[in-house]
Structure formats: C-alpha cells, structure tokens
mmCIF file of C-alpha atoms in Angstrom:
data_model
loop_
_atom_site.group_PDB
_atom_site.id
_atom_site.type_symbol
_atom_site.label_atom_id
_atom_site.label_comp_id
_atom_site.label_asym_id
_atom_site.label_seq_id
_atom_site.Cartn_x
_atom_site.Cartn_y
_atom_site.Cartn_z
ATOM 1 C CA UNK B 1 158.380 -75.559 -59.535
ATOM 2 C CA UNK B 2 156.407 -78.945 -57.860
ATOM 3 C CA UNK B 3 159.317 -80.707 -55.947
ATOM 4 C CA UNK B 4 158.648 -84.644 -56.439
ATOM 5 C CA UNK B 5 156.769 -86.336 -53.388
ATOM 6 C CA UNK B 6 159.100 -88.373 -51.333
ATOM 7 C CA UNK B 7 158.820 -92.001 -51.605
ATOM 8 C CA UNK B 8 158.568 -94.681 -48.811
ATOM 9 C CA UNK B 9 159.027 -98.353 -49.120
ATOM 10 C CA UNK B 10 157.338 -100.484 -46.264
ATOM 11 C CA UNK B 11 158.998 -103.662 -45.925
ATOM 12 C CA UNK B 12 156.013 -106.581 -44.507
ATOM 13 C CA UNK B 13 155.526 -110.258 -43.636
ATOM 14 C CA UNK B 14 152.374 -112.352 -43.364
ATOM 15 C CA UNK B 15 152.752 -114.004 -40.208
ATOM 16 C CA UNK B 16 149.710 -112.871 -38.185
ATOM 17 C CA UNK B 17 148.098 -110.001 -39.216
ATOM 18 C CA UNK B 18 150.197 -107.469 -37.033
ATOM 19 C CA UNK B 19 153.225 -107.046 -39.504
ATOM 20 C CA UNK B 20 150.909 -105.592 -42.250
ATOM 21 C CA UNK B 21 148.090 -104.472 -39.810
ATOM 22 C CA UNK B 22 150.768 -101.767 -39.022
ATOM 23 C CA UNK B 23 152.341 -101.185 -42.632
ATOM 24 C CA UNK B 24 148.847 -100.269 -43.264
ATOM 25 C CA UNK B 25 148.215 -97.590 -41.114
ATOM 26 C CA UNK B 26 151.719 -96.205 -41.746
ATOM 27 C CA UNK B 27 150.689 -96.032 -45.150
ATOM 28 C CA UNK B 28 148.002 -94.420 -44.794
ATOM 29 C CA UNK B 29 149.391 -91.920 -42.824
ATOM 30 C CA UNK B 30 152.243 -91.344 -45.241
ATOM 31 C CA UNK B 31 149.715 -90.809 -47.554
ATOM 32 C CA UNK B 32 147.576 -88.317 -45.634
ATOM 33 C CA UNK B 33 150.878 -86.146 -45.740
ATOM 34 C CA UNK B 34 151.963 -86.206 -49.472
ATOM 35 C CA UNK B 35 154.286 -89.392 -49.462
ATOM 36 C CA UNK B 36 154.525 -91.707 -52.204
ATOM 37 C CA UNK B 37 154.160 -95.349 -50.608
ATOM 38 C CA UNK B 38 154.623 -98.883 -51.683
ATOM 39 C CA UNK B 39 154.565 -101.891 -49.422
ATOM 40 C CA UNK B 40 155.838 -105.610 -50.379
ATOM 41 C CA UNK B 41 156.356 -108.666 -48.392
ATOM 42 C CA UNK B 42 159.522 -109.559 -49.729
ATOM 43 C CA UNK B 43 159.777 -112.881 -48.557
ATOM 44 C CA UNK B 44 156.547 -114.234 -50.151
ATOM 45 C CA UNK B 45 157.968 -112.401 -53.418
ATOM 46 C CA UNK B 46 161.377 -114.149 -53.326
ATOM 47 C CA UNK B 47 160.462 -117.417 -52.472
ATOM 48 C CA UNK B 48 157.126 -118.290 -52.345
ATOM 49 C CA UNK B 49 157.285 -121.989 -51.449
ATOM 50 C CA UNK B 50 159.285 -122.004 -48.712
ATOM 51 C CA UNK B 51 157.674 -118.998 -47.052
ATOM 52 C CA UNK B 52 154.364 -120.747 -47.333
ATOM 53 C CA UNK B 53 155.822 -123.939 -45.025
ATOM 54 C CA UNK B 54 156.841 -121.323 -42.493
ATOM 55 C CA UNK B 55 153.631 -119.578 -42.428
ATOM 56 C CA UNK B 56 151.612 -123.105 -42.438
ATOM 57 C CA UNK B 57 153.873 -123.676 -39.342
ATOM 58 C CA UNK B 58 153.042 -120.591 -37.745
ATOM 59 C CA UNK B 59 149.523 -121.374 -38.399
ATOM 60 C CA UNK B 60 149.738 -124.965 -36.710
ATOM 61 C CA UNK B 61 151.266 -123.996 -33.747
ATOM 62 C CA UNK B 62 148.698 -121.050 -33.088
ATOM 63 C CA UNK B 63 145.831 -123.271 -33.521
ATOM 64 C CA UNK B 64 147.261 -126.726 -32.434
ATOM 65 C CA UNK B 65 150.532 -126.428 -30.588
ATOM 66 C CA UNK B 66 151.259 -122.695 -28.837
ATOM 67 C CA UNK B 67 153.462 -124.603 -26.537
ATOM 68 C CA UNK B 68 156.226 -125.542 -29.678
ATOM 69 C CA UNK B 69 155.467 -122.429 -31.186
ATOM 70 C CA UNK B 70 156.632 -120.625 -27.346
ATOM 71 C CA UNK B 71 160.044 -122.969 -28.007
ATOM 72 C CA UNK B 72 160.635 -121.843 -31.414
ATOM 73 C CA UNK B 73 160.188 -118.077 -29.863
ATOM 74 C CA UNK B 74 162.148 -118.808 -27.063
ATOM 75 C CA UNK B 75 164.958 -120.157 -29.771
ATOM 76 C CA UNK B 76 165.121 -116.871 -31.561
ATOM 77 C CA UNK B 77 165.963 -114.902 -28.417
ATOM 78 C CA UNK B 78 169.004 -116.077 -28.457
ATOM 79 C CA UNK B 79 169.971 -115.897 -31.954
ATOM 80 C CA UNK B 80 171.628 -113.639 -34.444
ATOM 81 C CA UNK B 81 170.458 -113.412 -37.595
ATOM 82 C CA UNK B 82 173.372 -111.090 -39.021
ATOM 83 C CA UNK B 83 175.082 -114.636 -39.599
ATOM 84 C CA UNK B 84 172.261 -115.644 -41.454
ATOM 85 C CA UNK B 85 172.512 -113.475 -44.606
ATOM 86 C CA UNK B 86 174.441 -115.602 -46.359
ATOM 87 C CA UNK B 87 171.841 -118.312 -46.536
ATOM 88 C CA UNK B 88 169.982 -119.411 -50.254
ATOM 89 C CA UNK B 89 166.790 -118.843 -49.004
ATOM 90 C CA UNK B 90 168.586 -115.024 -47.530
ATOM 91 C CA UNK B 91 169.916 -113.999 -50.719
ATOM 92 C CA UNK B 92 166.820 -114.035 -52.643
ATOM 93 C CA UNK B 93 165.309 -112.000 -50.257
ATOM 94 C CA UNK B 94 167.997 -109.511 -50.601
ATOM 95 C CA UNK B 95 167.578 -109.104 -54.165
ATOM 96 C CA UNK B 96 163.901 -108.335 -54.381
ATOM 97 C CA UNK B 97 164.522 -105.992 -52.086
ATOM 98 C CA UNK B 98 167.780 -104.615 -53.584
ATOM 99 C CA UNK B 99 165.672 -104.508 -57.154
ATOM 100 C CA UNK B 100 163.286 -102.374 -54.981
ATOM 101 C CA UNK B 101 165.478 -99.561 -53.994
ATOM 102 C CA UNK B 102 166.797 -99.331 -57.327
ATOM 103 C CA UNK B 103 163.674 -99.248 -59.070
ATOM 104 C CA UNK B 104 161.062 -97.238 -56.246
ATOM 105 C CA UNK B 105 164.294 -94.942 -55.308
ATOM 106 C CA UNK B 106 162.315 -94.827 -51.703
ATOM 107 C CA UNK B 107 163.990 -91.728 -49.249
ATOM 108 C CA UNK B 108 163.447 -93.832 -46.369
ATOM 109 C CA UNK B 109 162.211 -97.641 -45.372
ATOM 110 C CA UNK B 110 160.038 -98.718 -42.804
ATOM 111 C CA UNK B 111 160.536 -102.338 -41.727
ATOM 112 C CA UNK B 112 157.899 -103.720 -39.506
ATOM 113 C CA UNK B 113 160.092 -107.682 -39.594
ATOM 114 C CA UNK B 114 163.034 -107.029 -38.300
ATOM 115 C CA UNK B 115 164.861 -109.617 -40.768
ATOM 116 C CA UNK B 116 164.815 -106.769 -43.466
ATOM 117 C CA UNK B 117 166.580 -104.869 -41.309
ATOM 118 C CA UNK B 118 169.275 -107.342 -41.300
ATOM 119 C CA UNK B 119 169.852 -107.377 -44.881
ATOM 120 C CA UNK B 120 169.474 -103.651 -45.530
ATOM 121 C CA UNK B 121 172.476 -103.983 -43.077
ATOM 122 C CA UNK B 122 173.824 -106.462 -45.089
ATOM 123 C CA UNK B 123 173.644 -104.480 -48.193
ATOM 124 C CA UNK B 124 175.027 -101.108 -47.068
ATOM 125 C CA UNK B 125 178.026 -103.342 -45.652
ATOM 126 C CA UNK B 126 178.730 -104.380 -49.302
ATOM 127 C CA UNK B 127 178.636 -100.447 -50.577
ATOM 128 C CA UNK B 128 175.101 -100.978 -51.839
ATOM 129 C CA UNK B 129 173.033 -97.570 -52.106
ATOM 130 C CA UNK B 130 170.519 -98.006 -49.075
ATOM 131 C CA UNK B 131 168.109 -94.872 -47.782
ATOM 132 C CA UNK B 132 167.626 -94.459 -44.064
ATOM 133 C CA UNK B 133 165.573 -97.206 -42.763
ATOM 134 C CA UNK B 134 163.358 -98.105 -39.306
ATOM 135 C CA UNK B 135 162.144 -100.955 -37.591
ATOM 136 C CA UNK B 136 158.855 -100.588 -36.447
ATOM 137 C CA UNK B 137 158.239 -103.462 -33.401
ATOM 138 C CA UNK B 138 154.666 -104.920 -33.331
ATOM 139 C CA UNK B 139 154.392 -106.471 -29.948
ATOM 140 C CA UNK B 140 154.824 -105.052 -26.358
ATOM 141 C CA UNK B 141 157.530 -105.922 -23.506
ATOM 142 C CA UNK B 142 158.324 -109.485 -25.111
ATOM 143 C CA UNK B 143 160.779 -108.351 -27.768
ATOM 144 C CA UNK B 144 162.879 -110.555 -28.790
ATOM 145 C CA UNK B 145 166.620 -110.235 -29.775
ATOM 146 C CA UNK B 146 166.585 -109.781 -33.695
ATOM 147 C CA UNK B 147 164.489 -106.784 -33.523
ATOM 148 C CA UNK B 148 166.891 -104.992 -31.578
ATOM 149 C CA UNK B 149 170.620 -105.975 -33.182
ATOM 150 C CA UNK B 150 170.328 -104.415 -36.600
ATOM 151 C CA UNK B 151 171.996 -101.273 -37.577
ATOM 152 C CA UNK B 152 168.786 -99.058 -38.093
ATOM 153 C CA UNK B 153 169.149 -95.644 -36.443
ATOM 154 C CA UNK B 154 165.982 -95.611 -35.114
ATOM 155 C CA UNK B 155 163.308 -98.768 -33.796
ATOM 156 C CA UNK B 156 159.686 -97.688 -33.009
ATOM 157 C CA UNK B 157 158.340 -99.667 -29.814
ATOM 158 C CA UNK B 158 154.702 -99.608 -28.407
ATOM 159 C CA UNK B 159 154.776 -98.037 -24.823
ATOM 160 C CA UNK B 160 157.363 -96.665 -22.377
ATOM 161 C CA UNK B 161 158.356 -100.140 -20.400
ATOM 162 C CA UNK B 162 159.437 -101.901 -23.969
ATOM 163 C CA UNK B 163 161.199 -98.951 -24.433
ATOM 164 C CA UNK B 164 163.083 -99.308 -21.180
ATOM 165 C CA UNK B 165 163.796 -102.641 -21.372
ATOM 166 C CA UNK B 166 165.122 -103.063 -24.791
ATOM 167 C CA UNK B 167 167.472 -100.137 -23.711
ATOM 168 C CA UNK B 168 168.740 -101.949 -20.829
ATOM 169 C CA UNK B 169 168.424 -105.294 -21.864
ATOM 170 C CA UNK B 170 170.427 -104.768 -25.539
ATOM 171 C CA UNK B 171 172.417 -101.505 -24.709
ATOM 172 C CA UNK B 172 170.964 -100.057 -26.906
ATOM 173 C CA UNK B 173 171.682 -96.253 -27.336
ATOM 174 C CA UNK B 174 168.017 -94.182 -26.077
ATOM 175 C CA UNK B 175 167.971 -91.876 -29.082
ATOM 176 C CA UNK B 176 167.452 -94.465 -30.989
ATOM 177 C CA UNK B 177 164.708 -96.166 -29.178
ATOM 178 C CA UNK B 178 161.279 -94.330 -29.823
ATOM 179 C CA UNK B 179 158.119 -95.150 -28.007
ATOM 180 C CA UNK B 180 155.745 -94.319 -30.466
ATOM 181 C CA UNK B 181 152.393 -96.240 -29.296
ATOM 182 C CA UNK B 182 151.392 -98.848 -32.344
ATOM 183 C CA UNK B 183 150.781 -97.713 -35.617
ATOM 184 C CA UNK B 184 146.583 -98.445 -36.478
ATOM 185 C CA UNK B 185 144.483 -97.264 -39.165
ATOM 186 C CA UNK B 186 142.216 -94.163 -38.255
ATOM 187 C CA UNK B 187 138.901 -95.830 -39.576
ATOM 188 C CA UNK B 188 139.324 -97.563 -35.635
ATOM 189 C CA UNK B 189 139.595 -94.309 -33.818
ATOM 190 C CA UNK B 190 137.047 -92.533 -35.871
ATOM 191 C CA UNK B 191 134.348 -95.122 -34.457
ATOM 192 C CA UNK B 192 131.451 -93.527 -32.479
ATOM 193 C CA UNK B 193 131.381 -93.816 -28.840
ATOM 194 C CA UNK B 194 129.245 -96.790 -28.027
ATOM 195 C CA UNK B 195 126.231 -97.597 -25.495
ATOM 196 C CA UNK B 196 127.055 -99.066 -22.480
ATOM 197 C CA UNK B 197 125.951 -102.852 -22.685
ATOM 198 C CA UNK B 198 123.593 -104.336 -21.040
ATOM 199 C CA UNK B 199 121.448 -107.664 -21.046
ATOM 200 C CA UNK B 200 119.331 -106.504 -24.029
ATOM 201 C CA UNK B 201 121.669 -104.784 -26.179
ATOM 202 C CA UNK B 202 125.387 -106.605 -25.869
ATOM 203 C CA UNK B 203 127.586 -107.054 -28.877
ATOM 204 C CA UNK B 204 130.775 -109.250 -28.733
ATOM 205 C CA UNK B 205 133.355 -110.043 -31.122
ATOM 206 C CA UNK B 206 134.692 -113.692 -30.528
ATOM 207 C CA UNK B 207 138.324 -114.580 -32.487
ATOM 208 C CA UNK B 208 137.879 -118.361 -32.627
ATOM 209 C CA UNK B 209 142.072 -119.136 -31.846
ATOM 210 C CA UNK B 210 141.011 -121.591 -29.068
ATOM 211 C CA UNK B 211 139.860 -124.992 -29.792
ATOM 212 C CA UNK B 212 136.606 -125.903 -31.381
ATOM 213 C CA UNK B 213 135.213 -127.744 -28.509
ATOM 214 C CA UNK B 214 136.291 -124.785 -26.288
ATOM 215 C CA UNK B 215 134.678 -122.332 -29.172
ATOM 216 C CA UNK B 216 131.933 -123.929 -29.413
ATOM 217 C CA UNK B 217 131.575 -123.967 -25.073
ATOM 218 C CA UNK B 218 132.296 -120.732 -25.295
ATOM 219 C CA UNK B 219 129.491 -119.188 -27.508
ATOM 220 C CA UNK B 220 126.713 -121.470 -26.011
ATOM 221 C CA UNK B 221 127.445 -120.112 -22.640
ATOM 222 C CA UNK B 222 127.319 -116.448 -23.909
ATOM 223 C CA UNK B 223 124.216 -117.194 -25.961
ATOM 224 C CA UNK B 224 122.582 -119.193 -23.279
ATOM 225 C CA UNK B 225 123.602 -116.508 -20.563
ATOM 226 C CA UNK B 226 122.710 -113.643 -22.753
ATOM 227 C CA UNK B 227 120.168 -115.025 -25.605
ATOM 228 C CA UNK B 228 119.813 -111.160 -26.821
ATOM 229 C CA UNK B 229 123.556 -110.516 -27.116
ATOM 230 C CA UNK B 230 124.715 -110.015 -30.951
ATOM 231 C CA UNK B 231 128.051 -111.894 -31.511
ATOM 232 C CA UNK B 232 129.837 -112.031 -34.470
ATOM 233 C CA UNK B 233 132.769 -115.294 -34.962
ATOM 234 C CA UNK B 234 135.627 -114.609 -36.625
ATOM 235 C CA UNK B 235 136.240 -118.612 -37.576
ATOM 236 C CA UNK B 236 138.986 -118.624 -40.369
ATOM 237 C CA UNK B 237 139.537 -121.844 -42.337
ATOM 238 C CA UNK B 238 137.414 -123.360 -39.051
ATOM 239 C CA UNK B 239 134.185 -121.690 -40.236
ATOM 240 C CA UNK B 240 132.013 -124.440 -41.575
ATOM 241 C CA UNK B 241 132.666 -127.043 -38.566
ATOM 242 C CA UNK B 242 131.970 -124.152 -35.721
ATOM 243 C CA UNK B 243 129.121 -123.944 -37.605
ATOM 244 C CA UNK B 244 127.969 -127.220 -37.477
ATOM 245 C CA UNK B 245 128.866 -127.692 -33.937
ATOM 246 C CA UNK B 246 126.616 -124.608 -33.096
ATOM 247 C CA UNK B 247 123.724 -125.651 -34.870
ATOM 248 C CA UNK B 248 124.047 -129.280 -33.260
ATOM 249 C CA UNK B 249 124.033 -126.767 -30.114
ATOM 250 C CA UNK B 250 121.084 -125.477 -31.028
ATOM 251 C CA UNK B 251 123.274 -122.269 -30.922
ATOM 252 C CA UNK B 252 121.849 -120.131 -33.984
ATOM 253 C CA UNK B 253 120.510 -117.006 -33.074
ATOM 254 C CA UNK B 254 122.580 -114.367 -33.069
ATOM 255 C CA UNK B 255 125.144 -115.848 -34.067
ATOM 256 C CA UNK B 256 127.298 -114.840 -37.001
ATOM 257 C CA UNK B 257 130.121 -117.210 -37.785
ATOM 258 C CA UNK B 258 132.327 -115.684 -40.480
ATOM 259 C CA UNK B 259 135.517 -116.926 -42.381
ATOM 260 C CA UNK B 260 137.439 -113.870 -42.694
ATOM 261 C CA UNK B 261 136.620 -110.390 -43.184
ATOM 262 C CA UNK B 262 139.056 -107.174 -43.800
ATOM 263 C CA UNK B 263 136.587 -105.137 -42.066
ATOM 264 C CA UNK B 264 137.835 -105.302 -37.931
ATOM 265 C CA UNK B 265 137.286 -101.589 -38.108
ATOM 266 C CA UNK B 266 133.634 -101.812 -38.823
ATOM 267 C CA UNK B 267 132.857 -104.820 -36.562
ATOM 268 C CA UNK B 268 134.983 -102.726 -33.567
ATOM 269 C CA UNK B 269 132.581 -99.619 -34.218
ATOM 270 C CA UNK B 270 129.968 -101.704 -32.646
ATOM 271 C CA UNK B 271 131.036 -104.198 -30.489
ATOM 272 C CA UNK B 272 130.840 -103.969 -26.977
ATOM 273 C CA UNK B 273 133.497 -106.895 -26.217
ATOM 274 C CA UNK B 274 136.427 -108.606 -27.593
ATOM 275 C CA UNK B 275 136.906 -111.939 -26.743
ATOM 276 C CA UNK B 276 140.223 -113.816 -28.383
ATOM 277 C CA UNK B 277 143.725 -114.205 -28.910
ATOM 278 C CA UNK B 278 146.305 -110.854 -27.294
ATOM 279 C CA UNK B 279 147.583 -110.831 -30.756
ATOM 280 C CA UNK B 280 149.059 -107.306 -31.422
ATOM 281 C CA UNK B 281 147.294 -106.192 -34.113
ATOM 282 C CA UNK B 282 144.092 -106.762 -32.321
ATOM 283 C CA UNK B 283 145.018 -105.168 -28.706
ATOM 284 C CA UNK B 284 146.030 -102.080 -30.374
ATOM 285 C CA UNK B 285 142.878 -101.758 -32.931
ATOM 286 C CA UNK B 286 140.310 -102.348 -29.579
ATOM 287 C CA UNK B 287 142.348 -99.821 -27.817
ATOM 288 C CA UNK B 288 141.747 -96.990 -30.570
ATOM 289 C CA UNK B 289 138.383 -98.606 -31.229
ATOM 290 C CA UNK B 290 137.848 -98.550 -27.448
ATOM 291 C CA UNK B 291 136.570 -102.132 -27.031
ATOM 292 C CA UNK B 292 137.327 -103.651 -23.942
ATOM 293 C CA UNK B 293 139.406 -107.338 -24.241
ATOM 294 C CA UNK B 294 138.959 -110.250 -22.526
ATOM 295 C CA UNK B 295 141.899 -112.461 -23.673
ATOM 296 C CA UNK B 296 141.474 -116.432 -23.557
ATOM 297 C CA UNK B 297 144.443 -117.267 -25.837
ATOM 298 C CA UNK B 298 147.949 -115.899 -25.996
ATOM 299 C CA UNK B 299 150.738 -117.059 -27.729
ATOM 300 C CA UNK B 300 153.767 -117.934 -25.337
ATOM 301 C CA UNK B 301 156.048 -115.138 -25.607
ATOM 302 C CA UNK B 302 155.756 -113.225 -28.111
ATOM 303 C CA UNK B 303 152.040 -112.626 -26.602
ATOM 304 C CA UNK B 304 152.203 -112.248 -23.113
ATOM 305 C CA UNK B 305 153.557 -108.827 -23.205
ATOM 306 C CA UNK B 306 150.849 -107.513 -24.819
ATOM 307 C CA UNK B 307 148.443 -109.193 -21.901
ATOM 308 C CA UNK B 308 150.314 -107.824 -19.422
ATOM 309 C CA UNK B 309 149.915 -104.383 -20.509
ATOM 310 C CA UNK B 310 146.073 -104.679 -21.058
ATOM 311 C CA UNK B 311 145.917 -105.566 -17.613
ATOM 312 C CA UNK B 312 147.898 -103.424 -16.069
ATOM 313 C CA UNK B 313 145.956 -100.634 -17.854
ATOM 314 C CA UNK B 314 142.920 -101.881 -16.954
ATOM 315 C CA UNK B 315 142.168 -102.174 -20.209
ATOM 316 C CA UNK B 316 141.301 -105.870 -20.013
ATOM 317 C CA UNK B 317 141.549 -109.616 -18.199
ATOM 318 C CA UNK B 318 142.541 -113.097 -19.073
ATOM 319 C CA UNK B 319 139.829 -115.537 -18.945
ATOM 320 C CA UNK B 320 141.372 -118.991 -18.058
ATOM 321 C CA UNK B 321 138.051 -121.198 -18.923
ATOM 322 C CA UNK B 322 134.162 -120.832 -20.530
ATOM 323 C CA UNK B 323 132.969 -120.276 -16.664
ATOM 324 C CA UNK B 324 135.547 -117.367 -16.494
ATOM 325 C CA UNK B 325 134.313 -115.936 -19.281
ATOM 326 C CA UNK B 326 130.970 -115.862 -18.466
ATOM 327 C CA UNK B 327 131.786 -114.191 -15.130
ATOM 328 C CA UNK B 328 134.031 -111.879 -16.546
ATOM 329 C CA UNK B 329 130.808 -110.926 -19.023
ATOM 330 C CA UNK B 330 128.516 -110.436 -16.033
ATOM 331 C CA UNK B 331 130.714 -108.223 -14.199
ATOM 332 C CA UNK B 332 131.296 -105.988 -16.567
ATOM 333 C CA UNK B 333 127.582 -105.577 -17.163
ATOM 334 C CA UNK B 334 126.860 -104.857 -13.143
ATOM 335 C CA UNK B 335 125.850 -101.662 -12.166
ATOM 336 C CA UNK B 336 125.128 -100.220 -15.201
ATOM 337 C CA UNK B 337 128.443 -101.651 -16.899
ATOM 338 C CA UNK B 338 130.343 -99.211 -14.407
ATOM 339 C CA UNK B 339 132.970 -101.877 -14.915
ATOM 340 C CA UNK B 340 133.260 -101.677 -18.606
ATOM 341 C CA UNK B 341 132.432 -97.941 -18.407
ATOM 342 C CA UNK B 342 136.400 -97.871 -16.378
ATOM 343 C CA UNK B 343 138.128 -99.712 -19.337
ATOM 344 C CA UNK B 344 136.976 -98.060 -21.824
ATOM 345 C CA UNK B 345 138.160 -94.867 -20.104
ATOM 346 C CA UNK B 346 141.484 -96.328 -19.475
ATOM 347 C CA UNK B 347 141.460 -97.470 -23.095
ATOM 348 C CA UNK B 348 141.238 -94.067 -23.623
ATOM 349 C CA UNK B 349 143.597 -92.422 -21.460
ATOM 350 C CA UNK B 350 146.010 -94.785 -22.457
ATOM 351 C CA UNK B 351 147.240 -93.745 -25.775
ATOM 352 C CA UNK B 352 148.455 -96.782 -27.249
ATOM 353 C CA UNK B 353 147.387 -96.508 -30.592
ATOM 354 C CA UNK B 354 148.712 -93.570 -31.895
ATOM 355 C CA UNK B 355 151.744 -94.811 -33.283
ATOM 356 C CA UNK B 356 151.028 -93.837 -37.360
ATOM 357 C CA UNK B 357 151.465 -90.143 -36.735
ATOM 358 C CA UNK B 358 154.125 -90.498 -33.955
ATOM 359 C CA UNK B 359 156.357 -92.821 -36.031
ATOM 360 C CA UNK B 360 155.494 -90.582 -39.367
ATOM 361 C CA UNK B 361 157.267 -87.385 -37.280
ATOM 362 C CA UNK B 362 159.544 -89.576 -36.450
ATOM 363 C CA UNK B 363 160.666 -90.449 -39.769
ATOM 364 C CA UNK B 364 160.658 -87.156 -40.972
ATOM 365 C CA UNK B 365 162.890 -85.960 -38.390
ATOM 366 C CA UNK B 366 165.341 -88.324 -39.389
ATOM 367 C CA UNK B 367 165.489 -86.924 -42.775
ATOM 368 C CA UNK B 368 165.692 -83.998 -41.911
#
C-alpha cells in the first residue's frame, strides 16, 4: 500500500524578493524528496489593498528614502507583534491561513515572514488544529525582534554568528536555533565554473537600486574603463529613463538594460561581477553562483548584516562612489584576476547557500 506524500505549506510575502526567493528553493527541495508543496502569500490574499500601500512604501524607501525605511526597521526592533493579532487588517490574515490548514491538511509549515508565525501562535492558543511550523530568517546578523518571539520550535538562520546572537540576545533556547546557511534554488549552484575576467572578456551584473544619476555614472565609467565588458542592468520600473540617460551618454554598447527578468540564475552562470544592493536574496544566489559582490547600496539595518558577512568572508567590498567602483573593478582584474580568483574561492569555502537541504533535514527531524 502507497502511503500519501506529506504535505507542506510555505507561508511568503512580497517585500523584496528574499521572502519567496527562499520559499522557492525550499520548494523545490521538498519536491526533489516526495513532498507535496503549496506556497501563498497570505497577506496579498487577505487584503490586497492595504498590502499593496505597504509594499509601495517599501518600494519608496529602497529607491528614494533608505534612511526612513532604516527608522521604520529600527521601530520594529522593539516591538511585539503578539499584541497585534487582534488587529482588522490581522484577522483576515488569520483566516486565509486558517482556511489553508483545513483545506491543504499540510504536516508541517514553513514561514519565511515571521508575522505568520505569530498568528499560527495565535491560533493554536485558541485550540485551533495547527501542524508543526518553522521560521525560516532571510537576512544575516541584523535580525530583528519579531523573528525571534514566536512560539515555533525551531527558526532557521543563515550562518553561525546570527545564530549566536539571536541566542544571546533573545534567550532563546539553542536547540531551537538552527544555522542552516540560506535556502537557494540549485539551478545557481549547478552553474559552470567561469573564466577568470579580464579586459577583453568581463561580464557584470549591475542591480540599478542607486539613483539614476549615480546609475547612469556608474555604467559609463565601467563602459568607458572597460568598452569590451558585457553588462547586463537589471532597471525595474526605471528601465526606459536609464535608458535614455545612457544613450544621451553615448553609453550603448554592451549594454543591456532590462526591466525585470525571473532568470538571476542564468544571468549568474555568466557573470563575472555583481554590482548592487546586499539584499539577501541576491548575496546568497552569487555565493552558490560564485559571483563575487561589490555592494554600493544597502538598506539600513536590515542590510548591513549581510555586508558585513561578505566582507568578512572575503567574499566581497562596499563601494562608497562611481570612482570606487571602478577601482574596485581594476583590482580585481590585476594579476590575472588573482584577486577575484580569492573570492570566488572563499565564496566557495564558505557554504552559505546550502540552506534548502539543511533546513529540509531539519524539518523532517522534527516530525519525526
């Protein structure tokens, strides 16, 4: 007799793309090993509007106004959002998710926003029927208080020191702080080991988070300094006005300015270089992808965690202006890109990325 595959629900939010960057590759690895999944953002199912203000907020403050966004995150260090359950907004949150357990029957939930951890504590505390469920944290060292208060028997973190620190900063008990490494798809590990750079041959991968003018600075010194390189701009809703600005530049060749794409995995398997925002998502991808960083952008914070642990792995460097850049570019290209030849290795060494199979075990364990 077939027994039934177990079932896992993977609870998401669209802010950023590091939330369902790494319900993705947990998914797929559930899958790889038999699991049923399904993974919802209930908070753009439940209320639609008003999670669309917050995200346009989100989005203003990354592009515009970092500093208020650093405030805001500074804000919810010090709060407690078990208090907040009872709120409107709350409630209907807690019933798309309670109509999910009852109709997916999951054996186990994976939370990577800790706010559904809240209300799966929440529920259980009313004698709802809730399965074991995790928190799975998506930055490094800058973790913030509501990701470590909830009642979930076991919270994922990226790398040793987080792990530390949340233990001695919350109390929290060590079994039930894993470090796991963060979970990222296997299409970025699988990529091909890549060709050392040089003048001729360099491809870079720019995420356009900074301003325009400083894009736009940016991309005519690379192209100027390096008018063979290949570099590929990830733009957003900014797409058609970097454009222009380039091509006012006289900044053409070479040059690939795109709007979105879904593909990171495919433009990682041959760049050289990415240059952009220390958002988690990204760090983790270049480290399985093995693409050195150089970081120009980081959001107060939440961010500045995951900088400091490219750096102290050697795994990348913050660029402060366009001549920094440029400088950072040439160094890594001396000597037969000895320099980049070192952070790739410690990219490698480093083993932050294999959080999917780590967290998987983990899981299973706990069901055990």
């Amino acid at each position: 007799m077939q027994h039934a595959a177990r079932r896992v629900l993977l609870l998401s939010v669209g802010y950023g793309r590091g939330h369902h960057s790494a319900a993705a590759a947990l998914a797929e690895e559930f899958s790889v090993r038999g699991w049923q999944t399904r993974t919802v953002d209930p908070c753009a199912m439940s209320s639609p509007r008003f999670f669309g203000l917050t995200q346009r907020f989100y989005n203003f403050c990354v592009r515009r106004m970092p500093w208020l966004w650093g405030v805001a995150y500074s804000c919810t260090d010090t709060a407690d959002w078990r208090g907040a359950m009872c709120l409107p907004v709350m409630k209907g949150c807690m019933r798309v998710i309670s109509g999910l357990l009852e109709e997916y029957e999951p054996d186990c939930v994976v939370c990577t926003y800790p706010l559904y951890a809240y209300m799966l504590d929440d529920m259980a505390s009313r004698g709802e029927s809730v399965p074991p469920y995790v928190v799975v944290v998506t930055d490094a060292r800058e973790i913030s208080r509501p990701w470590m208060l909830s009642c979930a028997p076991l919270v994922c973190v990226p790398d040793e020191l987080s792990a530390e620190k949340v233990v001695g900063t919350f109390g929290l008990d060590s079994a039930t702080v894993a470090c796991t490494g963060f979970p990222v798809r296997r299409a970025f590990s699988c990529a091909a080991a890549h060709t050392p750079p040089t003048a001729d041959n360099l491809r870079i991968v720019y995420g356009a988070y900074c301003s325009t003018r400083r894009v736009c600075r940016d991309i005519k010194a690379l192209a100027t300094a390096y008018p063979l390189a290949d570099i590929t701009v990830l733009a957003g809703q900014r797409s058609r006005g970097i454009s222009r600005l380039l091509r006012l530049e006289s900044v053409c060749a070479c040059v690939h300015v795109l709007s979105c794409t879904d593909r990171m995995d495919t433009l990682f398997a041959h760049a050289h270089l990415y240059v952009g925002k220390a958002g988690a998502a990204t760090v983790f991808e270049a480290y399985a992808a093995r693409v050195p960083l150089l970081v120009n952008f980081a959001l107060p914070g939440q961010e500045q965690g995951n900088l400091e642990l490219l750096m102290e792995d050697g795994a990348g460097e913050w660029v402060d202006s366009t001549g920094d850049l440029v400088l950072a570019v040439r160094r890594l290209l001396r000597d037969g890109a000895s320099l980049w030849s070192s952070k790739v290795r410690a990219m490698e060494t480093a083993g932050r990325s294999g959080g999917a199979p780590c967290i998987v075990d983990k899981v299973e364990g706990l069901l055990v």
